[in-house]
Amino acid sequence: MQSRLSPYAWVCFSMCVGVMGTALATPLYPLYQQAWGLQPSHITQIFVTYMLGALLSLLFLGRLTDRFGFLKVLRSALILMTLGVIGSALAWNVSSLGVSRFVIGLASGMITTSASIGMTQLNNKGDLQRAAAMTSLTIAFGFGLGPIVGGLMAQWVPYPLTTAYLPPIVLSFFGIYALFQVRLPVANGQAAQEQQMSKLSLKDVLPTISIPRKPFLKHYALACMTAFSIFGMFSLFAAMAPSFMEHMVPWHGPAVSGLTIGFILFMSAAIQLMTRHIATKKQAIVGHFSIALTNVLLIINTFVGSALLFILSVLAMALGHALVNLAGMAIVNKVSKPNNRSGLFSTYLIVGYVGTIVPILGMGWLSDHIGLTGALIGFCSCLGLLTLTLGIFSIRARVLPMPRS
């Protein structure tokens, strides 16, 4: 196996499979609502439970990659992810599904951090811009594959709340086996770390919060708020799109919502591939204004109910998602050094997950009290204003040089 694909390829595959398992449940939420009689706030709580697990993972487990090496952490995280997905397939109520989603969240944070560090270290060209683009591309592809598979399975396969989880379970077993066959190159500095017998200490599970040197602090803060905005915006589509799409498009069902979310992420991946060489500042500017436009279109469409406007909002979301993610990852790589890269990356993701949890919880609460339409308008108004402001700040920010590792 090792002779056919490089360690870099297996790390990419494992990250893709791992994040696929996290996103698969999105088109299933309406089915859970019907089967268990849930309110919109219950769905947002289940979604946030996953995000809370990911947040705690990044906050307290981010140093494990530095301590034990990315390969050991990635193996353990993918096993944990598989257990969480199996638990989701066997869930019988909100509590059991919430526990499984929490486990998936813990594993997701470990997978994202360890695989991202691994892809950077195994990048034999030493090009951090390329490493950032490939990491973001892999995450987008995996997240896109999840809801597509889940939606298609749920639309046409019997017992969808169980059978929809089978594809990621099978692929995860394959990924786990592959990771145990991987041997890192001797020249890679991580190889020696992977071989050492390290013991877990209290220091390794202290909160992983890092900030860069003062000259780069403003740029890093902008990157973190970029993560806050794009994670928050995508949580709207991931948690609530199956609900609000019913009023905007004439097509319905898990396959429609799954394909919509998958289309956003696949388009994002394609756009990232095509625009990875564009200057980071331009990526940030266009990306933020695209997300702001997405919010405007969604607000208008709550009154119009036009399929065309919804399609335009999806296209704007895909463009914004691609460019904002590229810009954020590139800024983190620019302001970090090998000794603090995992800490800065974890902090960046922590802010992003906070951006996912807080706005979507607010929307779920508002949906129960003033209705889904009013909650959607409030959510999009706040996120639209935030991304517009970040776009203006991006215009005023000075350009940072891109270092090479």
mmCIF file of C-alpha atoms in Angstrom:
data_model
loop_
_atom_site.group_PDB
_atom_site.id
_atom_site.type_symbol
_atom_site.label_atom_id
_atom_site.label_comp_id
_atom_site.label_asym_id
_atom_site.label_seq_id
_atom_site.Cartn_x
_atom_site.Cartn_y
_atom_site.Cartn_z
ATOM 1 C CA MET A 1 0.000 0.000 0.000
ATOM 2 C CA GLN A 2 2.753 2.375 0.921
ATOM 3 C CA SER A 3 4.437 1.856 -2.438
ATOM 4 C CA ARG A 4 1.372 2.976 -4.344
ATOM 5 C CA LEU A 5 0.526 6.165 -2.511
ATOM 6 C CA SER A 6 2.746 8.517 -0.541
ATOM 7 C CA PRO A 7 2.200 9.387 3.144
ATOM 8 C CA TYR A 8 1.006 12.795 1.947
ATOM 9 C CA ALA A 9 -1.771 11.166 -0.106
ATOM 10 C CA TRP A 10 -2.931 9.012 2.804
ATOM 11 C CA VAL A 11 -3.006 12.003 5.135
ATOM 12 C CA CYS A 12 -5.169 13.864 2.581
ATOM 13 C CA PHE A 13 -7.441 10.825 2.239
ATOM 14 C CA SER A 14 -7.819 10.472 6.007
ATOM 15 C CA MET A 15 -8.665 14.150 6.447
ATOM 16 C CA CYS A 16 -11.230 13.920 3.647
ATOM 17 C CA VAL A 17 -12.876 10.821 5.130
ATOM 18 C CA GLY A 18 -12.795 12.308 8.618
ATOM 19 C CA VAL A 19 -14.540 15.551 7.726
ATOM 20 C CA MET A 20 -16.961 13.642 5.490
ATOM 21 C CA GLY A 21 -18.286 11.914 8.603
ATOM 22 C CA THR A 22 -18.835 15.236 10.352
ATOM 23 C CA ALA A 23 -20.986 16.771 7.614
ATOM 24 C CA LEU A 24 -23.060 13.781 6.556
ATOM 25 C CA ALA A 25 -25.893 14.388 9.046
ATOM 26 C CA THR A 26 -26.909 17.779 7.596
ATOM 27 C CA PRO A 27 -29.573 16.580 5.082
ATOM 28 C CA LEU A 28 -30.871 14.116 7.692
ATOM 29 C CA TYR A 29 -32.018 16.786 10.165
ATOM 30 C CA PRO A 30 -35.560 17.140 8.705
ATOM 31 C CA LEU A 31 -35.922 13.354 8.946
ATOM 32 C CA TYR A 32 -34.897 13.479 12.600
ATOM 33 C CA GLN A 33 -37.459 16.267 13.120
ATOM 34 C CA GLN A 34 -40.223 14.140 11.633
ATOM 35 C CA ALA A 35 -39.198 10.920 13.368
ATOM 36 C CA TRP A 36 -38.659 12.412 16.819
ATOM 37 C CA GLY A 37 -40.971 15.466 16.718
ATOM 38 C CA LEU A 38 -38.202 18.052 17.145
ATOM 39 C CA GLN A 39 -38.307 21.867 17.180
ATOM 40 C CA PRO A 40 -35.822 24.011 15.170
ATOM 41 C CA SER A 41 -33.932 24.734 18.389
ATOM 42 C CA HIS A 42 -33.400 20.990 18.911
ATOM 43 C CA ILE A 43 -31.703 20.756 15.527
ATOM 44 C CA THR A 44 -29.431 23.696 16.248
ATOM 45 C CA GLN A 45 -28.586 22.170 19.640
ATOM 46 C CA ILE A 46 -27.609 18.869 18.030
ATOM 47 C CA PHE A 47 -25.499 20.767 15.514
ATOM 48 C CA VAL A 48 -23.904 22.857 18.257
ATOM 49 C CA THR A 49 -23.144 19.736 20.307
ATOM 50 C CA TYR A 50 -20.872 18.617 17.494
ATOM 51 C CA MET A 51 -19.308 22.059 17.289
ATOM 52 C CA LEU A 52 -18.793 22.137 21.051
ATOM 53 C CA GLY A 53 -16.881 18.872 20.830
ATOM 54 C CA ALA A 54 -14.710 20.284 18.065
ATOM 55 C CA LEU A 55 -14.127 23.471 20.043
ATOM 56 C CA LEU A 56 -13.065 21.581 23.182
ATOM 57 C CA SER A 57 -10.823 19.374 21.062
ATOM 58 C CA LEU A 58 -9.030 22.355 19.575
ATOM 59 C CA LEU A 59 -8.880 24.120 22.919
ATOM 60 C CA PHE A 60 -7.497 21.276 25.029
ATOM 61 C CA LEU A 61 -6.076 18.716 22.595
ATOM 62 C CA GLY A 62 -4.317 20.964 20.081
ATOM 63 C CA ARG A 63 -0.873 20.300 21.575
ATOM 64 C CA LEU A 64 -1.136 16.543 21.146
ATOM 65 C CA THR A 65 0.155 16.852 17.586
ATOM 66 C CA ASP A 66 3.290 18.663 18.788
ATOM 67 C CA ARG A 67 3.778 16.107 21.561
ATOM 68 C CA PHE A 68 3.126 12.800 19.832
ATOM 69 C CA GLY A 69 3.402 13.665 16.145
ATOM 70 C CA PHE A 70 0.636 14.177 13.620
ATOM 71 C CA LEU A 71 0.481 10.538 12.465
ATOM 72 C CA LYS A 72 -0.293 9.018 15.878
ATOM 73 C CA VAL A 73 -2.884 11.694 16.608
ATOM 74 C CA LEU A 74 -4.474 11.285 13.175
ATOM 75 C CA ARG A 75 -4.763 7.516 13.627
ATOM 76 C CA SER A 76 -6.408 7.891 17.043
ATOM 77 C CA ALA A 77 -8.726 10.647 15.829
ATOM 78 C CA LEU A 78 -9.964 8.650 12.848
ATOM 79 C CA ILE A 79 -10.745 5.697 15.131
ATOM 80 C CA LEU A 80 -12.666 8.040 17.444
ATOM 81 C CA MET A 81 -14.489 9.520 14.448
ATOM 82 C CA THR A 82 -15.549 6.049 13.302
ATOM 83 C CA LEU A 83 -16.964 5.249 16.741
ATOM 84 C CA GLY A 84 -18.939 8.508 16.687
ATOM 85 C CA VAL A 85 -20.387 7.803 13.231
ATOM 86 C CA ILE A 86 -21.370 4.278 14.287
ATOM 87 C CA GLY A 87 -23.040 5.780 17.363
ATOM 88 C CA SER A 88 -24.975 8.201 15.122
ATOM 89 C CA ALA A 89 -26.220 5.306 12.996
ATOM 90 C CA LEU A 90 -27.493 3.551 16.137
ATOM 91 C CA ALA A 91 -28.954 6.688 17.825
ATOM 92 C CA TRP A 92 -32.540 6.397 19.096
ATOM 93 C CA ASN A 93 -33.195 9.888 20.553
ATOM 94 C CA VAL A 94 -31.781 13.407 20.824
ATOM 95 C CA SER A 95 -29.486 12.545 23.727
ATOM 96 C CA SER A 96 -27.873 9.527 22.061
ATOM 97 C CA LEU A 97 -27.407 11.443 18.807
ATOM 98 C CA GLY A 98 -25.994 14.410 20.735
ATOM 99 C CA VAL A 99 -23.414 12.206 22.485
ATOM 100 C CA SER A 100 -22.362 10.685 19.160
ATOM 101 C CA ARG A 101 -22.112 14.110 17.541
ATOM 102 C CA PHE A 102 -20.021 15.337 20.473
ATOM 103 C CA VAL A 103 -17.590 12.435 19.937
ATOM 104 C CA ILE A 104 -17.468 13.281 16.228
ATOM 105 C CA GLY A 105 -16.682 16.882 17.144
ATOM 106 C CA LEU A 106 -13.785 15.847 19.380
ATOM 107 C CA ALA A 107 -12.394 13.680 16.602
ATOM 108 C CA SER A 108 -12.947 16.394 13.987
ATOM 109 C CA GLY A 109 -10.797 18.917 15.829
ATOM 110 C CA MET A 110 -7.983 16.379 16.202
ATOM 111 C CA ILE A 111 -8.215 15.304 12.564
ATOM 112 C CA THR A 112 -8.224 18.842 11.203
ATOM 113 C CA THR A 113 -5.254 19.953 13.298
ATOM 114 C CA SER A 114 -3.089 16.848 12.911
ATOM 115 C CA ALA A 115 -3.773 16.350 9.204
ATOM 116 C CA SER A 116 -3.190 20.046 8.442
ATOM 117 C CA ILE A 117 0.159 19.971 10.247
ATOM 118 C CA GLY A 118 1.004 16.707 8.521
ATOM 119 C CA MET A 119 0.230 18.061 5.072
ATOM 120 C CA THR A 120 2.407 21.114 5.767
ATOM 121 C CA GLN A 121 5.316 19.005 7.009
ATOM 122 C CA LEU A 122 5.079 16.476 4.177
ATOM 123 C CA ASN A 123 4.908 19.195 1.537
ATOM 124 C CA ASN A 124 8.180 18.515 -0.241
ATOM 125 C CA LYS A 125 8.178 21.787 -2.162
ATOM 126 C CA GLY A 126 8.268 23.946 0.971
ATOM 127 C CA ASP A 127 5.590 26.243 -0.459
ATOM 128 C CA LEU A 128 3.336 27.357 2.387
ATOM 129 C CA GLN A 129 0.842 28.994 0.003
ATOM 130 C CA ARG A 130 0.419 25.645 -1.735
ATOM 131 C CA ALA A 131 0.175 23.830 1.607
ATOM 132 C CA ALA A 132 -2.548 26.200 2.805
ATOM 133 C CA ALA A 133 -4.477 25.796 -0.462
ATOM 134 C CA MET A 134 -4.278 21.991 -0.387
ATOM 135 C CA THR A 135 -5.381 21.839 3.242
ATOM 136 C CA SER A 136 -8.376 24.081 2.627
ATOM 137 C CA LEU A 137 -9.165 22.210 -0.611
ATOM 138 C CA THR A 138 -9.147 18.819 1.126
ATOM 139 C CA ILE A 139 -11.373 20.046 3.944
ATOM 140 C CA ALA A 140 -13.854 21.551 1.475
ATOM 141 C CA PHE A 141 -13.957 18.372 -0.621
ATOM 142 C CA GLY A 142 -14.546 16.132 2.397
ATOM 143 C CA PHE A 143 -17.251 18.371 3.825
ATOM 144 C CA GLY A 144 -18.919 18.516 0.409
ATOM 145 C CA LEU A 145 -18.875 14.761 -0.050
ATOM 146 C CA GLY A 146 -20.589 14.157 3.308
ATOM 147 C CA PRO A 147 -23.973 15.852 2.716
ATOM 148 C CA ILE A 148 -24.132 14.620 -0.879
ATOM 149 C CA VAL A 149 -23.699 11.002 0.181
ATOM 150 C CA GLY A 150 -26.027 11.464 3.151
ATOM 151 C CA GLY A 151 -28.693 13.205 1.077
ATOM 152 C CA LEU A 152 -28.675 10.669 -1.751
ATOM 153 C CA MET A 153 -28.763 7.740 0.664
ATOM 154 C CA ALA A 154 -31.566 9.328 2.692
ATOM 155 C CA GLN A 155 -33.654 10.031 -0.422
ATOM 156 C CA TRP A 156 -33.668 6.553 -1.900
ATOM 157 C CA VAL A 157 -32.271 3.971 0.578
ATOM 158 C CA PRO A 158 -34.469 2.345 3.249
ATOM 159 C CA TYR A 159 -33.903 3.212 6.924
ATOM 160 C CA PRO A 160 -31.930 6.371 6.037
ATOM 161 C CA LEU A 161 -31.154 7.378 9.632
ATOM 162 C CA THR A 162 -29.028 4.225 9.832
ATOM 163 C CA THR A 163 -27.952 3.279 6.316
ATOM 164 C CA ALA A 164 -26.821 6.795 5.347
ATOM 165 C CA TYR A 165 -23.860 6.429 7.712
ATOM 166 C CA LEU A 166 -22.521 3.222 6.145
ATOM 167 C CA PRO A 167 -20.297 4.802 3.417
ATOM 168 C CA PRO A 168 -18.176 6.911 5.819
ATOM 169 C CA ILE A 169 -17.897 3.961 8.208
ATOM 170 C CA VAL A 170 -16.489 1.728 5.455
ATOM 171 C CA LEU A 171 -14.110 4.431 4.193
ATOM 172 C CA SER A 172 -12.962 5.176 7.744
ATOM 173 C CA PHE A 173 -11.987 1.558 8.315
ATOM 174 C CA PHE A 174 -9.995 1.686 5.097
ATOM 175 C CA GLY A 175 -8.346 4.949 6.161
ATOM 176 C CA ILE A 176 -7.433 3.553 9.586
ATOM 177 C CA TYR A 177 -5.788 0.529 7.988
ATOM 178 C CA ALA A 178 -3.911 2.764 5.551
ATOM 179 C CA LEU A 179 -2.579 5.047 8.290
ATOM 180 C CA PHE A 180 -1.121 2.078 10.167
ATOM 181 C CA GLN A 181 0.786 1.134 6.999
ATOM 182 C CA VAL A 182 2.266 4.612 6.547
ATOM 183 C CA ARG A 183 5.933 5.129 7.354
ATOM 184 C CA LEU A 184 7.185 8.699 7.342
ATOM 185 C CA PRO A 185 10.329 9.616 5.390
ATOM 186 C CA VAL A 186 13.497 9.484 7.484
ATOM 187 C CA ALA A 187 14.368 12.986 6.289
ATOM 188 C CA ASN A 188 11.176 14.346 7.766
ATOM 189 C CA GLY A 189 11.788 15.896 11.158
ATOM 190 C CA GLN A 190 8.479 14.524 12.370
ATOM 191 C CA ALA A 191 9.646 10.943 11.800
ATOM 192 C CA ALA A 192 11.824 10.879 14.878
ATOM 193 C CA GLN A 193 9.013 12.333 16.942
ATOM 194 C CA GLU A 194 6.615 9.672 15.680
ATOM 195 C CA GLN A 195 8.967 6.947 16.875
ATOM 196 C CA GLN A 196 9.551 8.256 20.392
ATOM 197 C CA MET A 197 7.554 6.996 23.374
ATOM 198 C CA SER A 198 5.995 10.112 24.868
ATOM 199 C CA LYS A 199 3.893 10.273 28.008
ATOM 200 C CA LEU A 200 0.905 12.537 28.307
ATOM 201 C CA SER A 201 1.314 15.348 30.823
ATOM 202 C CA LEU A 202 -0.972 18.065 32.183
ATOM 203 C CA LYS A 203 0.825 20.610 30.009
ATOM 204 C CA ASP A 204 -0.302 18.748 26.902
ATOM 205 C CA VAL A 205 -3.994 19.304 27.661
ATOM 206 C CA LEU A 206 -3.865 22.905 28.818
ATOM 207 C CA PRO A 207 -5.832 25.331 26.628
ATOM 208 C CA THR A 208 -4.130 25.736 23.262
ATOM 209 C CA ILE A 209 -4.297 29.479 22.723
ATOM 210 C CA SER A 210 -1.485 31.171 20.817
ATOM 211 C CA ILE A 211 -0.947 34.620 19.371
ATOM 212 C CA PRO A 212 1.763 35.712 16.929
ATOM 213 C CA ARG A 213 4.393 38.362 17.412
ATOM 214 C CA LYS A 214 3.092 41.928 17.729
ATOM 215 C CA PRO A 215 3.876 43.069 14.138
ATOM 216 C CA PHE A 216 1.512 40.362 12.852
ATOM 217 C CA LEU A 217 -1.184 40.559 15.531
ATOM 218 C CA LYS A 218 -3.618 42.706 13.516
ATOM 219 C CA HIS A 219 -3.378 40.406 10.505
ATOM 220 C CA TYR A 220 -3.905 37.336 12.663
ATOM 221 C CA ALA A 221 -6.904 38.951 14.380
ATOM 222 C CA LEU A 222 -8.382 39.675 10.946
ATOM 223 C CA ALA A 223 -7.809 36.031 9.949
ATOM 224 C CA CYS A 224 -9.539 34.814 13.127
ATOM 225 C CA MET A 225 -12.562 37.059 12.552
ATOM 226 C CA THR A 226 -12.579 35.789 8.978
ATOM 227 C CA ALA A 227 -12.897 32.265 10.395
ATOM 228 C CA PHE A 228 -15.657 33.455 12.747
ATOM 229 C CA SER A 229 -17.675 34.868 9.856
ATOM 230 C CA ILE A 230 -17.275 32.033 7.360
ATOM 231 C CA PHE A 231 -17.829 29.278 9.935
ATOM 232 C CA GLY A 232 -20.913 31.114 11.171
ATOM 233 C CA MET A 233 -22.249 31.589 7.666
ATOM 234 C CA PHE A 234 -21.698 27.995 6.693
ATOM 235 C CA SER A 235 -23.386 26.792 9.892
ATOM 236 C CA LEU A 236 -26.550 28.466 8.599
ATOM 237 C CA PHE A 237 -26.512 26.263 5.502
ATOM 238 C CA ALA A 238 -25.331 23.163 7.381
ATOM 239 C CA ALA A 239 -27.932 23.311 10.153
ATOM 240 C CA MET A 240 -30.933 25.201 8.764
ATOM 241 C CA ALA A 241 -30.807 25.029 4.945
ATOM 242 C CA PRO A 242 -33.113 21.963 4.777
ATOM 243 C CA SER A 243 -35.706 24.033 6.669
ATOM 244 C CA PHE A 244 -35.553 27.439 4.983
ATOM 245 C CA MET A 245 -35.041 25.991 1.485
ATOM 246 C CA GLU A 246 -38.661 24.810 1.541
ATOM 247 C CA HIS A 247 -39.767 28.431 1.133
ATOM 248 C CA MET A 248 -37.240 29.321 -1.576
ATOM 249 C CA VAL A 249 -37.062 26.448 -4.070
ATOM 250 C CA PRO A 250 -39.712 24.175 -5.599
ATOM 251 C CA TRP A 251 -37.631 21.029 -5.035
ATOM 252 C CA HIS A 252 -37.587 19.253 -1.680
ATOM 253 C CA GLY A 253 -36.064 16.259 0.070
ATOM 254 C CA PRO A 254 -32.732 15.220 1.636
ATOM 255 C CA ALA A 255 -31.070 14.833 -1.763
ATOM 256 C CA VAL A 256 -31.856 18.464 -2.678
ATOM 257 C CA SER A 257 -30.460 19.951 0.536
ATOM 258 C CA GLY A 258 -27.491 17.562 0.509
ATOM 259 C CA LEU A 259 -26.631 18.378 -3.102
ATOM 260 C CA THR A 260 -26.989 22.104 -2.389
ATOM 261 C CA ILE A 261 -24.535 22.035 0.497
ATOM 262 C CA GLY A 262 -22.250 19.673 -1.379
ATOM 263 C CA PHE A 263 -22.371 21.955 -4.414
ATOM 264 C CA ILE A 264 -21.283 24.922 -2.277
ATOM 265 C CA LEU A 265 -18.284 22.999 -0.975
ATOM 266 C CA PHE A 266 -17.323 21.372 -4.278
ATOM 267 C CA MET A 267 -17.563 24.729 -6.011
ATOM 268 C CA SER A 268 -15.499 26.164 -3.167
ATOM 269 C CA ALA A 269 -12.879 23.461 -3.696
ATOM 270 C CA ALA A 270 -12.753 24.129 -7.449
ATOM 271 C CA ILE A 271 -12.505 27.882 -6.936
ATOM 272 C CA GLN A 272 -9.722 27.401 -4.395
ATOM 273 C CA LEU A 273 -7.831 25.283 -6.878
ATOM 274 C CA MET A 274 -8.158 27.946 -9.567
ATOM 275 C CA THR A 275 -7.454 30.980 -7.363
ATOM 276 C CA ARG A 276 -4.776 29.687 -4.980
ATOM 277 C CA HIS A 277 -2.116 31.823 -6.685
ATOM 278 C CA ILE A 278 -4.076 35.071 -6.275
ATOM 279 C CA ALA A 279 -2.713 37.455 -3.659
ATOM 280 C CA THR A 280 -4.061 36.834 -0.174
ATOM 281 C CA LYS A 281 -5.353 40.391 0.183
ATOM 282 C CA LYS A 282 -7.435 40.131 -2.985
ATOM 283 C CA GLN A 283 -8.800 36.784 -1.819
ATOM 284 C CA ALA A 284 -9.898 38.316 1.494
ATOM 285 C CA ILE A 285 -11.516 41.377 -0.083
ATOM 286 C CA VAL A 286 -13.527 39.534 -2.742
ATOM 287 C CA GLY A 287 -14.381 36.707 -0.345
ATOM 288 C CA HIS A 288 -15.811 38.947 2.373
ATOM 289 C CA PHE A 289 -17.897 40.983 -0.037
ATOM 290 C CA SER A 290 -19.209 37.760 -1.601
ATOM 291 C CA ILE A 291 -20.375 36.516 1.803
ATOM 292 C CA ALA A 292 -22.000 39.894 2.460
ATOM 293 C CA LEU A 293 -23.822 39.565 -0.892
ATOM 294 C CA THR A 294 -24.965 36.066 0.092
ATOM 295 C CA ASN A 295 -26.657 37.475 3.175
ATOM 296 C CA VAL A 296 -28.361 40.240 1.196
ATOM 297 C CA LEU A 297 -29.709 37.748 -1.351
ATOM 298 C CA LEU A 298 -31.041 35.437 1.369
ATOM 299 C CA ILE A 299 -32.812 38.321 3.104
ATOM 300 C CA ILE A 300 -34.446 39.432 -0.154
ATOM 301 C CA ASN A 301 -35.422 35.864 -0.946
ATOM 302 C CA THR A 302 -37.322 35.441 2.307
ATOM 303 C CA PHE A 303 -39.877 37.841 0.762
ATOM 304 C CA VAL A 304 -39.578 36.820 -2.901
ATOM 305 C CA GLY A 305 -39.180 33.029 -2.708
ATOM 306 C CA SER A 306 -37.254 32.858 -5.980
ATOM 307 C CA ALA A 307 -35.281 29.750 -6.965
ATOM 308 C CA LEU A 308 -33.054 31.948 -9.142
ATOM 309 C CA LEU A 309 -32.150 34.218 -6.219
ATOM 310 C CA PHE A 310 -31.411 31.174 -4.090
ATOM 311 C CA ILE A 311 -29.095 29.785 -6.771
ATOM 312 C CA LEU A 312 -27.321 33.143 -6.953
ATOM 313 C CA SER A 313 -26.912 33.117 -3.157
ATOM 314 C CA VAL A 314 -25.420 29.619 -3.338
ATOM 315 C CA LEU A 315 -22.932 30.733 -6.016
ATOM 316 C CA ALA A 316 -21.966 33.798 -3.979
ATOM 317 C CA MET A 317 -21.571 31.591 -0.906
ATOM 318 C CA ALA A 318 -19.314 29.163 -2.781
ATOM 319 C CA LEU A 319 -17.090 32.001 -4.028
ATOM 320 C CA GLY A 320 -16.911 33.636 -0.613
ATOM 321 C CA HIS A 321 -16.298 30.345 1.183
ATOM 322 C CA ALA A 322 -13.408 29.509 -1.152
ATOM 323 C CA LEU A 323 -11.619 32.843 -1.048
ATOM 324 C CA VAL A 324 -12.146 33.565 2.648
ATOM 325 C CA ASN A 325 -10.866 30.125 3.639
ATOM 326 C CA LEU A 326 -7.831 30.474 1.388
ATOM 327 C CA ALA A 327 -7.051 33.902 2.783
ATOM 328 C CA GLY A 328 -7.462 32.838 6.411
ATOM 329 C CA MET A 329 -5.262 29.755 6.058
ATOM 330 C CA ALA A 330 -2.617 31.733 4.161
ATOM 331 C CA ILE A 331 -2.477 34.450 6.833
ATOM 332 C CA VAL A 332 -2.011 31.843 9.576
ATOM 333 C CA ASN A 333 0.873 30.282 7.653
ATOM 334 C CA LYS A 334 2.411 33.678 6.964
ATOM 335 C CA VAL A 335 2.485 34.843 10.581
ATOM 336 C CA SER A 336 3.520 31.501 12.126
ATOM 337 C CA LYS A 337 6.747 29.592 12.580
ATOM 338 C CA PRO A 338 7.180 25.794 12.802
ATOM 339 C CA ASN A 339 7.290 25.935 16.614
ATOM 340 C CA ASN A 340 3.958 27.769 17.005
ATOM 341 C CA ARG A 341 2.083 26.845 13.825
ATOM 342 C CA SER A 342 -0.139 24.192 15.427
ATOM 343 C CA GLY A 343 -1.046 26.552 18.293
ATOM 344 C CA LEU A 344 -1.917 29.420 15.956
ATOM 345 C CA PHE A 345 -3.876 27.111 13.667
ATOM 346 C CA SER A 346 -5.814 25.700 16.634
ATOM 347 C CA THR A 347 -6.599 29.196 17.904
ATOM 348 C CA TYR A 348 -7.763 30.197 14.426
ATOM 349 C CA LEU A 349 -10.134 27.217 14.339
ATOM 350 C CA ILE A 350 -11.300 27.835 17.913
ATOM 351 C CA VAL A 351 -12.477 31.320 16.949
ATOM 352 C CA GLY A 352 -14.133 29.798 13.888
ATOM 353 C CA TYR A 353 -16.049 27.246 15.936
ATOM 354 C CA VAL A 354 -17.157 29.933 18.385
ATOM 355 C CA GLY A 355 -18.514 31.725 15.326
ATOM 356 C CA THR A 356 -20.412 28.569 14.465
ATOM 357 C CA ILE A 357 -21.880 27.974 17.908
ATOM 358 C CA VAL A 358 -23.051 31.412 19.033
ATOM 359 C CA PRO A 359 -24.936 32.690 15.933
ATOM 360 C CA ILE A 360 -26.675 29.397 15.140
ATOM 361 C CA LEU A 361 -27.809 28.943 18.753
ATOM 362 C CA GLY A 362 -29.282 32.427 18.575
ATOM 363 C CA MET A 363 -31.053 31.591 15.343
ATOM 364 C CA GLY A 364 -32.489 28.386 16.809
ATOM 365 C CA TRP A 365 -33.849 30.282 19.817
ATOM 366 C CA LEU A 366 -35.296 33.015 17.610
ATOM 367 C CA SER A 367 -36.908 30.432 15.302
ATOM 368 C CA ASP A 368 -38.889 29.011 18.212
ATOM 369 C CA HIS A 369 -40.072 32.474 19.328
ATOM 370 C CA ILE A 370 -40.531 34.610 16.191
ATOM 371 C CA GLY A 371 -40.464 32.044 13.405
ATOM 372 C CA LEU A 372 -37.863 30.837 10.927
ATOM 373 C CA THR A 373 -38.222 33.796 8.556
ATOM 374 C CA GLY A 374 -37.589 36.432 11.216
ATOM 375 C CA ALA A 375 -34.673 34.454 12.630
ATOM 376 C CA LEU A 376 -33.138 34.124 9.161
ATOM 377 C CA ILE A 377 -33.398 37.869 8.549
ATOM 378 C CA GLY A 378 -31.785 38.638 11.907
ATOM 379 C CA PHE A 379 -28.976 36.139 11.345
ATOM 380 C CA CYS A 380 -28.189 37.361 7.824
ATOM 381 C CA SER A 381 -28.317 41.023 8.876
ATOM 382 C CA CYS A 382 -25.682 40.495 11.575
ATOM 383 C CA LEU A 383 -23.406 38.276 9.477
ATOM 384 C CA GLY A 384 -23.762 40.529 6.450
ATOM 385 C CA LEU A 385 -22.702 43.583 8.431
ATOM 386 C CA LEU A 386 -19.760 41.699 9.945
ATOM 387 C CA THR A 387 -18.437 40.439 6.604
ATOM 388 C CA LEU A 388 -18.884 43.862 5.012
ATOM 389 C CA THR A 389 -16.804 45.364 7.827
ATOM 390 C CA LEU A 390 -14.124 42.694 7.445
ATOM 391 C CA GLY A 391 -13.989 43.379 3.722
ATOM 392 C CA ILE A 392 -13.313 47.066 4.416
ATOM 393 C CA PHE A 393 -10.597 46.157 6.936
ATOM 394 C CA SER A 394 -9.039 43.853 4.341
ATOM 395 C CA ILE A 395 -8.806 46.722 1.871
ATOM 396 C CA ARG A 396 -6.934 48.799 4.441
ATOM 397 C CA ALA A 397 -4.581 46.009 5.617
ATOM 398 C CA ARG A 398 -0.973 46.055 4.473
ATOM 399 C CA VAL A 399 0.399 43.146 2.453
ATOM 400 C CA LEU A 400 2.442 40.499 4.262
ATOM 401 C CA PRO A 401 5.272 38.644 2.510
ATOM 402 C CA MET A 402 4.877 34.884 2.174
ATOM 403 C CA PRO A 403 7.650 32.986 3.997
ATOM 404 C CA ARG A 404 8.845 29.580 2.950
ATOM 405 C CA SER A 405 9.288 26.787 5.443
#
